[in-house]
Amino acid sequence: MDEKQISELLECSVCLERLDQSCKVLPCQHTFCRKCLEEIILTKQELRCPECRALVTVRVSDLPTNILVVRILEGLKTKCQRSAGGSIKQLGPGSLSSSPSKGMGSGQLVHDPSSSHSYRQGAQSCAKALYNYDSSEKDDLTFKKGDVIVLRRKIDDNWFQGEIDGRLGYFPANFVQ
């Protein structure tokens, strides 16, 4: 497994952002970023694992850090620093660009699909369309009820960036499950 594949696996399945040293492991052994876990508690008033729905009765601050993820991240950072002569470089599939997009101000970070030749080859975060979505906006992703959408990035609580059959675009989060 090469660096790119490892980097792609080290992302939070809720927000689709790269995990960092603050990631927490739940009693069911699933790992998520602390920010997402705290947001779930704020919105749902309880914490259930987003993967298996197991109830978590421990406070987020009391959950352990996923030491394995931290060690892998440190190893990647060290390897990047050595290969770049002391400066950290971005890894391909996880790279970000500063480009404006629908619903976002100029200069905010969004995933740049041109920076990678392939996304995750193994398990991918997906969503199923609950309704038809047909938008006249050129950057939006149109789909039909029942379509399976590969999630590329969570823009905010209301919008995702996704892909169907090589078509990349934005769509409202409340249209999918």
JSON list of C-alpha atoms in Angstrom, two decimals:
[
{"chain": "A", "resi": 1, "resn": "MET", "atom": "CA", "xyz": [0.00, 0.00, 0.00]},
{"chain": "A", "resi": 2, "resn": "ASP", "atom": "CA", "xyz": [1.53, 3.31, -1.02]},
{"chain": "A", "resi": 3, "resn": "GLU", "atom": "CA", "xyz": [1.36, 6.74, 0.63]},
{"chain": "A", "resi": 4, "resn": "LYS", "atom": "CA", "xyz": [-1.56, 7.93, -1.49]},
{"chain": "A", "resi": 5, "resn": "GLN", "atom": "CA", "xyz": [-3.73, 4.95, -0.61]},
{"chain": "A", "resi": 6, "resn": "ILE", "atom": "CA", "xyz": [-2.93, 5.30, 3.10]},
{"chain": "A", "resi": 7, "resn": "SER", "atom": "CA", "xyz": [-3.70, 9.01, 2.99]},
{"chain": "A", "resi": 8, "resn": "GLU", "atom": "CA", "xyz": [-7.07, 8.32, 1.35]},
{"chain": "A", "resi": 9, "resn": "LEU", "atom": "CA", "xyz": [-8.01, 5.87, 4.10]},
{"chain": "A", "resi": 10, "resn": "LEU", "atom": "CA", "xyz": [-7.21, 8.38, 6.84]},
{"chain": "A", "resi": 11, "resn": "GLU", "atom": "CA", "xyz": [-10.31, 10.51, 6.44]},
{"chain": "A", "resi": 12, "resn": "CYS", "atom": "CA", "xyz": [-13.35, 11.02, 8.64]},
{"chain": "A", "resi": 13, "resn": "SER", "atom": "CA", "xyz": [-16.32, 9.29, 7.04]},
{"chain": "A", "resi": 14, "resn": "VAL", "atom": "CA", "xyz": [-18.66, 12.06, 8.26]},
{"chain": "A", "resi": 15, "resn": "CYS", "atom": "CA", "xyz": [-17.00, 15.23, 6.94]},
{"chain": "A", "resi": 16, "resn": "LEU", "atom": "CA", "xyz": [-14.63, 13.46, 4.50]},
{"chain": "A", "resi": 17, "resn": "GLU", "atom": "CA", "xyz": [-11.69, 15.50, 5.78]},
{"chain": "A", "resi": 18, "resn": "ARG", "atom": "CA", "xyz": [-8.34, 14.03, 6.73]},
{"chain": "A", "resi": 19, "resn": "LEU", "atom": "CA", "xyz": [-8.11, 12.77, 10.31]},
{"chain": "A", "resi": 20, "resn": "ASP", "atom": "CA", "xyz": [-5.60, 14.46, 12.59]},
{"chain": "A", "resi": 21, "resn": "GLN", "atom": "CA", "xyz": [-4.10, 13.94, 16.05]},
{"chain": "A", "resi": 22, "resn": "SER", "atom": "CA", "xyz": [-7.40, 14.94, 17.69]},
{"chain": "A", "resi": 23, "resn": "CYS", "atom": "CA", "xyz": [-9.38, 12.04, 16.17]},
{"chain": "A", "resi": 24, "resn": "LYS", "atom": "CA", "xyz": [-11.29, 9.90, 18.65]},
{"chain": "A", "resi": 25, "resn": "VAL", "atom": "CA", "xyz": [-12.03, 6.18, 18.64]},
{"chain": "A", "resi": 26, "resn": "LEU", "atom": "CA", "xyz": [-15.47, 5.09, 19.83]},
{"chain": "A", "resi": 27, "resn": "PRO", "atom": "CA", "xyz": [-16.05, 1.96, 21.95]},
{"chain": "A", "resi": 28, "resn": "CYS", "atom": "CA", "xyz": [-17.22, 0.19, 18.76]},
{"chain": "A", "resi": 29, "resn": "GLN", "atom": "CA", "xyz": [-13.70, 0.92, 17.34]},
{"chain": "A", "resi": 30, "resn": "HIS", "atom": "CA", "xyz": [-14.83, 3.35, 14.60]},
{"chain": "A", "resi": 31, "resn": "THR", "atom": "CA", "xyz": [-12.77, 6.55, 14.39]},
{"chain": "A", "resi": 32, "resn": "PHE", "atom": "CA", "xyz": [-13.97, 10.07, 13.60]},
{"chain": "A", "resi": 33, "resn": "CYS", "atom": "CA", "xyz": [-12.68, 13.61, 13.93]},
{"chain": "A", "resi": 34, "resn": "ARG", "atom": "CA", "xyz": [-13.48, 15.29, 17.22]},
{"chain": "A", "resi": 35, "resn": "LYS", "atom": "CA", "xyz": [-15.25, 18.19, 15.48]},
{"chain": "A", "resi": 36, "resn": "CYS", "atom": "CA", "xyz": [-17.81, 15.84, 13.87]},
{"chain": "A", "resi": 37, "resn": "LEU", "atom": "CA", "xyz": [-18.48, 13.97, 17.12]},
{"chain": "A", "resi": 38, "resn": "GLU", "atom": "CA", "xyz": [-19.09, 17.24, 18.97]},
{"chain": "A", "resi": 39, "resn": "GLU", "atom": "CA", "xyz": [-21.35, 18.47, 16.17]},
{"chain": "A", "resi": 40, "resn": "ILE", "atom": "CA", "xyz": [-23.41, 15.26, 16.36]},
{"chain": "A", "resi": 41, "resn": "ILE", "atom": "CA", "xyz": [-23.92, 15.74, 20.10]},
{"chain": "A", "resi": 42, "resn": "LEU", "atom": "CA", "xyz": [-24.96, 19.37, 19.59]},
{"chain": "A", "resi": 43, "resn": "THR", "atom": "CA", "xyz": [-27.51, 18.52, 16.89]},
{"chain": "A", "resi": 44, "resn": "LYS", "atom": "CA", "xyz": [-28.84, 15.15, 18.12]},
{"chain": "A", "resi": 45, "resn": "GLN", "atom": "CA", "xyz": [-28.42, 15.58, 21.91]},
{"chain": "A", "resi": 46, "resn": "GLU", "atom": "CA", "xyz": [-26.76, 12.12, 22.01]},
{"chain": "A", "resi": 47, "resn": "LEU", "atom": "CA", "xyz": [-23.86, 10.39, 20.35]},
{"chain": "A", "resi": 48, "resn": "ARG", "atom": "CA", "xyz": [-24.38, 7.33, 18.20]},
{"chain": "A", "resi": 49, "resn": "CYS", "atom": "CA", "xyz": [-21.66, 5.94, 15.99]},
{"chain": "A", "resi": 50, "resn": "PRO", "atom": "CA", "xyz": [-22.27, 7.25, 12.45]},
{"chain": "A", "resi": 51, "resn": "GLU", "atom": "CA", "xyz": [-21.14, 3.88, 11.06]},
{"chain": "A", "resi": 52, "resn": "CYS", "atom": "CA", "xyz": [-22.90, 1.27, 13.22]},
{"chain": "A", "resi": 53, "resn": "ARG", "atom": "CA", "xyz": [-25.34, 3.45, 15.25]},
{"chain": "A", "resi": 54, "resn": "ALA", "atom": "CA", "xyz": [-24.05, 2.11, 18.60]},
{"chain": "A", "resi": 55, "resn": "LEU", "atom": "CA", "xyz": [-24.90, 4.46, 21.47]},
{"chain": "A", "resi": 56, "resn": "VAL", "atom": "CA", "xyz": [-21.85, 6.12, 23.05]},
{"chain": "A", "resi": 57, "resn": "THR", "atom": "CA", "xyz": [-22.32, 7.05, 26.71]},
{"chain": "A", "resi": 58, "resn": "VAL", "atom": "CA", "xyz": [-18.87, 8.55, 27.24]},
{"chain": "A", "resi": 59, "resn": "ARG", "atom": "CA", "xyz": [-18.13, 12.27, 26.76]},
{"chain": "A", "resi": 60, "resn": "VAL", "atom": "CA", "xyz": [-16.15, 13.06, 23.61]},
{"chain": "A", "resi": 61, "resn": "SER", "atom": "CA", "xyz": [-13.33, 14.52, 25.70]},
{"chain": "A", "resi": 62, "resn": "ASP", "atom": "CA", "xyz": [-13.07, 11.20, 27.58]},
{"chain": "A", "resi": 63, "resn": "LEU", "atom": "CA", "xyz": [-12.82, 9.09, 24.42]},
{"chain": "A", "resi": 64, "resn": "PRO", "atom": "CA", "xyz": [-9.32, 7.85, 23.61]},
{"chain": "A", "resi": 65, "resn": "THR", "atom": "CA", "xyz": [-7.30, 9.12, 20.68]},
{"chain": "A", "resi": 66, "resn": "ASN", "atom": "CA", "xyz": [-6.75, 6.55, 17.95]},
{"chain": "A", "resi": 67, "resn": "ILE", "atom": "CA", "xyz": [-3.05, 5.95, 18.56]},
{"chain": "A", "resi": 68, "resn": "LEU", "atom": "CA", "xyz": [-2.65, 3.88, 15.38]},
{"chain": "A", "resi": 69, "resn": "VAL", "atom": "CA", "xyz": [-3.95, 6.75, 13.24]},
{"chain": "A", "resi": 70, "resn": "VAL", "atom": "CA", "xyz": [-1.68, 9.22, 15.06]},
{"chain": "A", "resi": 71, "resn": "ARG", "atom": "CA", "xyz": [1.37, 7.00, 14.46]},
{"chain": "A", "resi": 72, "resn": "ILE", "atom": "CA", "xyz": [0.53, 6.59, 10.78]},
{"chain": "A", "resi": 73, "resn": "LEU", "atom": "CA", "xyz": [0.09, 10.36, 10.41]},
{"chain": "A", "resi": 74, "resn": "GLU", "atom": "CA", "xyz": [3.43, 10.98, 12.13]},
{"chain": "A", "resi": 75, "resn": "GLY", "atom": "CA", "xyz": [5.08, 8.44, 9.83]},
{"chain": "A", "resi": 76, "resn": "LEU", "atom": "CA", "xyz": [3.61, 10.10, 6.74]},
{"chain": "A", "resi": 77, "resn": "LYS", "atom": "CA", "xyz": [4.65, 13.53, 7.98]},
{"chain": "A", "resi": 78, "resn": "THR", "atom": "CA", "xyz": [8.21, 12.35, 8.63]},
{"chain": "A", "resi": 79, "resn": "LYS", "atom": "CA", "xyz": [8.42, 10.68, 5.22]},
{"chain": "A", "resi": 80, "resn": "CYS", "atom": "CA", "xyz": [7.07, 13.82, 3.50]},
{"chain": "A", "resi": 81, "resn": "GLN", "atom": "CA", "xyz": [9.54, 16.04, 5.33]},
{"chain": "A", "resi": 82, "resn": "ARG", "atom": "CA", "xyz": [12.46, 13.83, 4.29]},
{"chain": "A", "resi": 83, "resn": "SER", "atom": "CA", "xyz": [11.40, 13.66, 0.65]},
{"chain": "A", "resi": 84, "resn": "ALA", "atom": "CA", "xyz": [10.82, 17.41, 0.43]},
{"chain": "A", "resi": 85, "resn": "GLY", "atom": "CA", "xyz": [14.09, 18.35, 2.10]},
{"chain": "A", "resi": 86, "resn": "GLY", "atom": "CA", "xyz": [12.53, 19.56, 5.32]},
{"chain": "A", "resi": 87, "resn": "SER", "atom": "CA", "xyz": [9.29, 21.05, 4.02]},
{"chain": "A", "resi": 88, "resn": "ILE", "atom": "CA", "xyz": [5.99, 19.24, 4.14]},
{"chain": "A", "resi": 89, "resn": "LYS", "atom": "CA", "xyz": [4.32, 18.61, 0.78]},
{"chain": "A", "resi": 90, "resn": "GLN", "atom": "CA", "xyz": [0.69, 17.79, 0.07]},
{"chain": "A", "resi": 91, "resn": "LEU", "atom": "CA", "xyz": [-0.17, 14.24, -0.88]},
{"chain": "A", "resi": 92, "resn": "GLY", "atom": "CA", "xyz": [-2.04, 13.88, -4.20]},
{"chain": "A", "resi": 93, "resn": "PRO", "atom": "CA", "xyz": [-5.53, 12.52, -3.44]},
{"chain": "A", "resi": 94, "resn": "GLY", "atom": "CA", "xyz": [-5.90, 14.52, -0.26]},
{"chain": "A", "resi": 95, "resn": "SER", "atom": "CA", "xyz": [-4.68, 17.74, -1.75]},
{"chain": "A", "resi": 96, "resn": "LEU", "atom": "CA", "xyz": [-6.75, 20.86, -1.51]},
{"chain": "A", "resi": 97, "resn": "SER", "atom": "CA", "xyz": [-6.91, 23.93, -3.66]},
{"chain": "A", "resi": 98, "resn": "SER", "atom": "CA", "xyz": [-8.10, 27.41, -2.94]},
{"chain": "A", "resi": 99, "resn": "SER", "atom": "CA", "xyz": [-10.82, 27.91, -5.52]},
{"chain": "A", "resi": 100, "resn": "PRO", "atom": "CA", "xyz": [-14.28, 29.40, -5.27]},
{"chain": "A", "resi": 101, "resn": "SER", "atom": "CA", "xyz": [-17.32, 27.19, -5.65]},
{"chain": "A", "resi": 102, "resn": "LYS", "atom": "CA", "xyz": [-21.10, 27.42, -5.38]},
{"chain": "A", "resi": 103, "resn": "GLY", "atom": "CA", "xyz": [-22.16, 28.61, -1.97]},
{"chain": "A", "resi": 104, "resn": "MET", "atom": "CA", "xyz": [-18.64, 29.34, -0.79]},
{"chain": "A", "resi": 105, "resn": "GLY", "atom": "CA", "xyz": [-16.59, 32.49, -0.70]},
{"chain": "A", "resi": 106, "resn": "SER", "atom": "CA", "xyz": [-13.43, 32.85, -2.69]},
{"chain": "A", "resi": 107, "resn": "GLY", "atom": "CA", "xyz": [-10.38, 31.41, -1.00]},
{"chain": "A", "resi": 108, "resn": "GLN", "atom": "CA", "xyz": [-12.06, 28.65, 0.98]},
{"chain": "A", "resi": 109, "resn": "LEU", "atom": "CA", "xyz": [-10.66, 25.16, 0.69]},
{"chain": "A", "resi": 110, "resn": "VAL", "atom": "CA", "xyz": [-12.35, 22.66, -1.60]},
{"chain": "A", "resi": 111, "resn": "HIS", "atom": "CA", "xyz": [-11.20, 19.32, -2.94]},
{"chain": "A", "resi": 112, "resn": "ASP", "atom": "CA", "xyz": [-9.59, 19.64, -6.34]},
{"chain": "A", "resi": 113, "resn": "PRO", "atom": "CA", "xyz": [-10.41, 16.52, -8.38]},
{"chain": "A", "resi": 114, "resn": "SER", "atom": "CA", "xyz": [-7.74, 17.38, -10.95]},
{"chain": "A", "resi": 115, "resn": "SER", "atom": "CA", "xyz": [-5.07, 16.84, -8.30]},
{"chain": "A", "resi": 116, "resn": "SER", "atom": "CA", "xyz": [-5.61, 13.09, -8.18]},
{"chain": "A", "resi": 117, "resn": "HIS", "atom": "CA", "xyz": [-5.81, 10.39, -10.78]},
{"chain": "A", "resi": 118, "resn": "SER", "atom": "CA", "xyz": [-8.00, 8.12, -8.71]},
{"chain": "A", "resi": 119, "resn": "TYR", "atom": "CA", "xyz": [-9.95, 8.42, -5.52]},
{"chain": "A", "resi": 120, "resn": "ARG", "atom": "CA", "xyz": [-10.31, 5.57, -3.06]},
{"chain": "A", "resi": 121, "resn": "GLN", "atom": "CA", "xyz": [-10.18, 2.23, -4.80]},
{"chain": "A", "resi": 122, "resn": "GLY", "atom": "CA", "xyz": [-11.55, 0.31, -1.82]},
{"chain": "A", "resi": 123, "resn": "ALA", "atom": "CA", "xyz": [-14.44, 1.39, 0.36]},
{"chain": "A", "resi": 124, "resn": "GLN", "atom": "CA", "xyz": [-15.93, 4.75, -0.60]},
{"chain": "A", "resi": 125, "resn": "SER", "atom": "CA", "xyz": [-18.35, 7.01, 1.24]},
{"chain": "A", "resi": 126, "resn": "CYS", "atom": "CA", "xyz": [-21.60, 6.92, -0.69]},
{"chain": "A", "resi": 127, "resn": "ALA", "atom": "CA", "xyz": [-25.14, 8.23, -0.42]},
{"chain": "A", "resi": 128, "resn": "LYS", "atom": "CA", "xyz": [-28.40, 7.09, -1.98]},
{"chain": "A", "resi": 129, "resn": "ALA", "atom": "CA", "xyz": [-30.67, 9.68, -3.63]},
{"chain": "A", "resi": 130, "resn": "LEU", "atom": "CA", "xyz": [-34.03, 9.99, -1.87]},
{"chain": "A", "resi": 131, "resn": "TYR", "atom": "CA", "xyz": [-35.48, 12.28, -4.56]},
{"chain": "A", "resi": 132, "resn": "ASN", "atom": "CA", "xyz": [-34.74, 13.47, -8.09]},
{"chain": "A", "resi": 133, "resn": "TYR", "atom": "CA", "xyz": [-32.47, 16.52, -8.17]},
{"chain": "A", "resi": 134, "resn": "ASP", "atom": "CA", "xyz": [-32.45, 18.54, -11.38]},
{"chain": "A", "resi": 135, "resn": "SER", "atom": "CA", "xyz": [-30.69, 21.89, -11.14]},
{"chain": "A", "resi": 136, "resn": "SER", "atom": "CA", "xyz": [-29.99, 24.48, -13.80]},
{"chain": "A", "resi": 137, "resn": "GLU", "atom": "CA", "xyz": [-26.69, 25.42, -12.12]},
{"chain": "A", "resi": 138, "resn": "LYS", "atom": "CA", "xyz": [-23.75, 24.12, -14.17]},
{"chain": "A", "resi": 139, "resn": "ASP", "atom": "CA", "xyz": [-21.73, 23.12, -11.06]},
{"chain": "A", "resi": 140, "resn": "ASP", "atom": "CA", "xyz": [-24.57, 21.08, -9.54]},
{"chain": "A", "resi": 141, "resn": "LEU", "atom": "CA", "xyz": [-24.86, 17.31, -9.83]},
{"chain": "A", "resi": 142, "resn": "THR", "atom": "CA", "xyz": [-28.21, 16.16, -11.19]},
{"chain": "A", "resi": 143, "resn": "PHE", "atom": "CA", "xyz": [-29.47, 12.70, -10.25]},
{"chain": "A", "resi": 144, "resn": "LYS", "atom": "CA", "xyz": [-32.55, 10.50, -10.05]},
{"chain": "A", "resi": 145, "resn": "LYS", "atom": "CA", "xyz": [-34.16, 8.89, -7.00]},
{"chain": "A", "resi": 146, "resn": "GLY", "atom": "CA", "xyz": [-32.26, 5.72, -6.12]},
{"chain": "A", "resi": 147, "resn": "ASP", "atom": "CA", "xyz": [-28.95, 6.77, -7.70]},
{"chain": "A", "resi": 148, "resn": "VAL", "atom": "CA", "xyz": [-25.84, 5.99, -5.65]},
{"chain": "A", "resi": 149, "resn": "ILE", "atom": "CA", "xyz": [-23.57, 9.02, -5.32]},
{"chain": "A", "resi": 150, "resn": "VAL", "atom": "CA", "xyz": [-19.90, 8.79, -4.33]},
{"chain": "A", "resi": 151, "resn": "LEU", "atom": "CA", "xyz": [-19.33, 11.52, -1.74]},
{"chain": "A", "resi": 152, "resn": "ARG", "atom": "CA", "xyz": [-16.21, 13.56, -2.42]},
{"chain": "A", "resi": 153, "resn": "ARG", "atom": "CA", "xyz": [-16.54, 16.39, 0.12]},
{"chain": "A", "resi": 154, "resn": "LYS", "atom": "CA", "xyz": [-18.92, 17.84, 2.69]},
{"chain": "A", "resi": 155, "resn": "ILE", "atom": "CA", "xyz": [-19.15, 21.54, 1.88]},
{"chain": "A", "resi": 156, "resn": "ASP", "atom": "CA", "xyz": [-21.27, 22.45, 4.91]},
{"chain": "A", "resi": 157, "resn": "ASP", "atom": "CA", "xyz": [-24.27, 21.02, 6.78]},
{"chain": "A", "resi": 158, "resn": "ASN", "atom": "CA", "xyz": [-26.49, 21.55, 3.73]},
{"chain": "A", "resi": 159, "resn": "TRP", "atom": "CA", "xyz": [-24.31, 20.72, 0.70]},
{"chain": "A", "resi": 160, "resn": "PHE", "atom": "CA", "xyz": [-22.06, 17.91, -0.54]},
{"chain": "A", "resi": 161, "resn": "GLN", "atom": "CA", "xyz": [-19.82, 17.49, -3.53]},
{"chain": "A", "resi": 162, "resn": "GLY", "atom": "CA", "xyz": [-20.33, 14.12, -5.16]},
{"chain": "A", "resi": 163, "resn": "GLU", "atom": "CA", "xyz": [-19.75, 12.07, -8.27]},
{"chain": "A", "resi": 164, "resn": "ILE", "atom": "CA", "xyz": [-21.89, 9.82, -10.46]},
{"chain": "A", "resi": 165, "resn": "ASP", "atom": "CA", "xyz": [-20.40, 8.10, -13.53]},
{"chain": "A", "resi": 166, "resn": "GLY", "atom": "CA", "xyz": [-17.50, 10.56, -13.71]},
{"chain": "A", "resi": 167, "resn": "ARG", "atom": "CA", "xyz": [-19.75, 13.63, -13.34]},
{"chain": "A", "resi": 168, "resn": "LEU", "atom": "CA", "xyz": [-18.71, 15.80, -10.39]},
{"chain": "A", "resi": 169, "resn": "GLY", "atom": "CA", "xyz": [-20.97, 18.42, -8.81]},
{"chain": "A", "resi": 170, "resn": "TYR", "atom": "CA", "xyz": [-22.74, 19.87, -5.79]},
{"chain": "A", "resi": 171, "resn": "PHE", "atom": "CA", "xyz": [-26.08, 18.80, -4.36]},
{"chain": "A", "resi": 172, "resn": "PRO", "atom": "CA", "xyz": [-28.20, 19.43, -1.25]},
{"chain": "A", "resi": 173, "resn": "ALA", "atom": "CA", "xyz": [-27.58, 17.08, 1.66]},
{"chain": "A", "resi": 174, "resn": "ASN", "atom": "CA", "xyz": [-31.30, 16.64, 2.38]},
{"chain": "A", "resi": 175, "resn": "PHE", "atom": "CA", "xyz": [-31.79, 14.90, -1.00]},
{"chain": "A", "resi": 176, "resn": "VAL", "atom": "CA", "xyz": [-29.66, 11.89, 0.02]},
{"chain": "A", "resi": 177, "resn": "GLN", "atom": "CA", "xyz": [-29.35, 9.31, 2.76]}
]
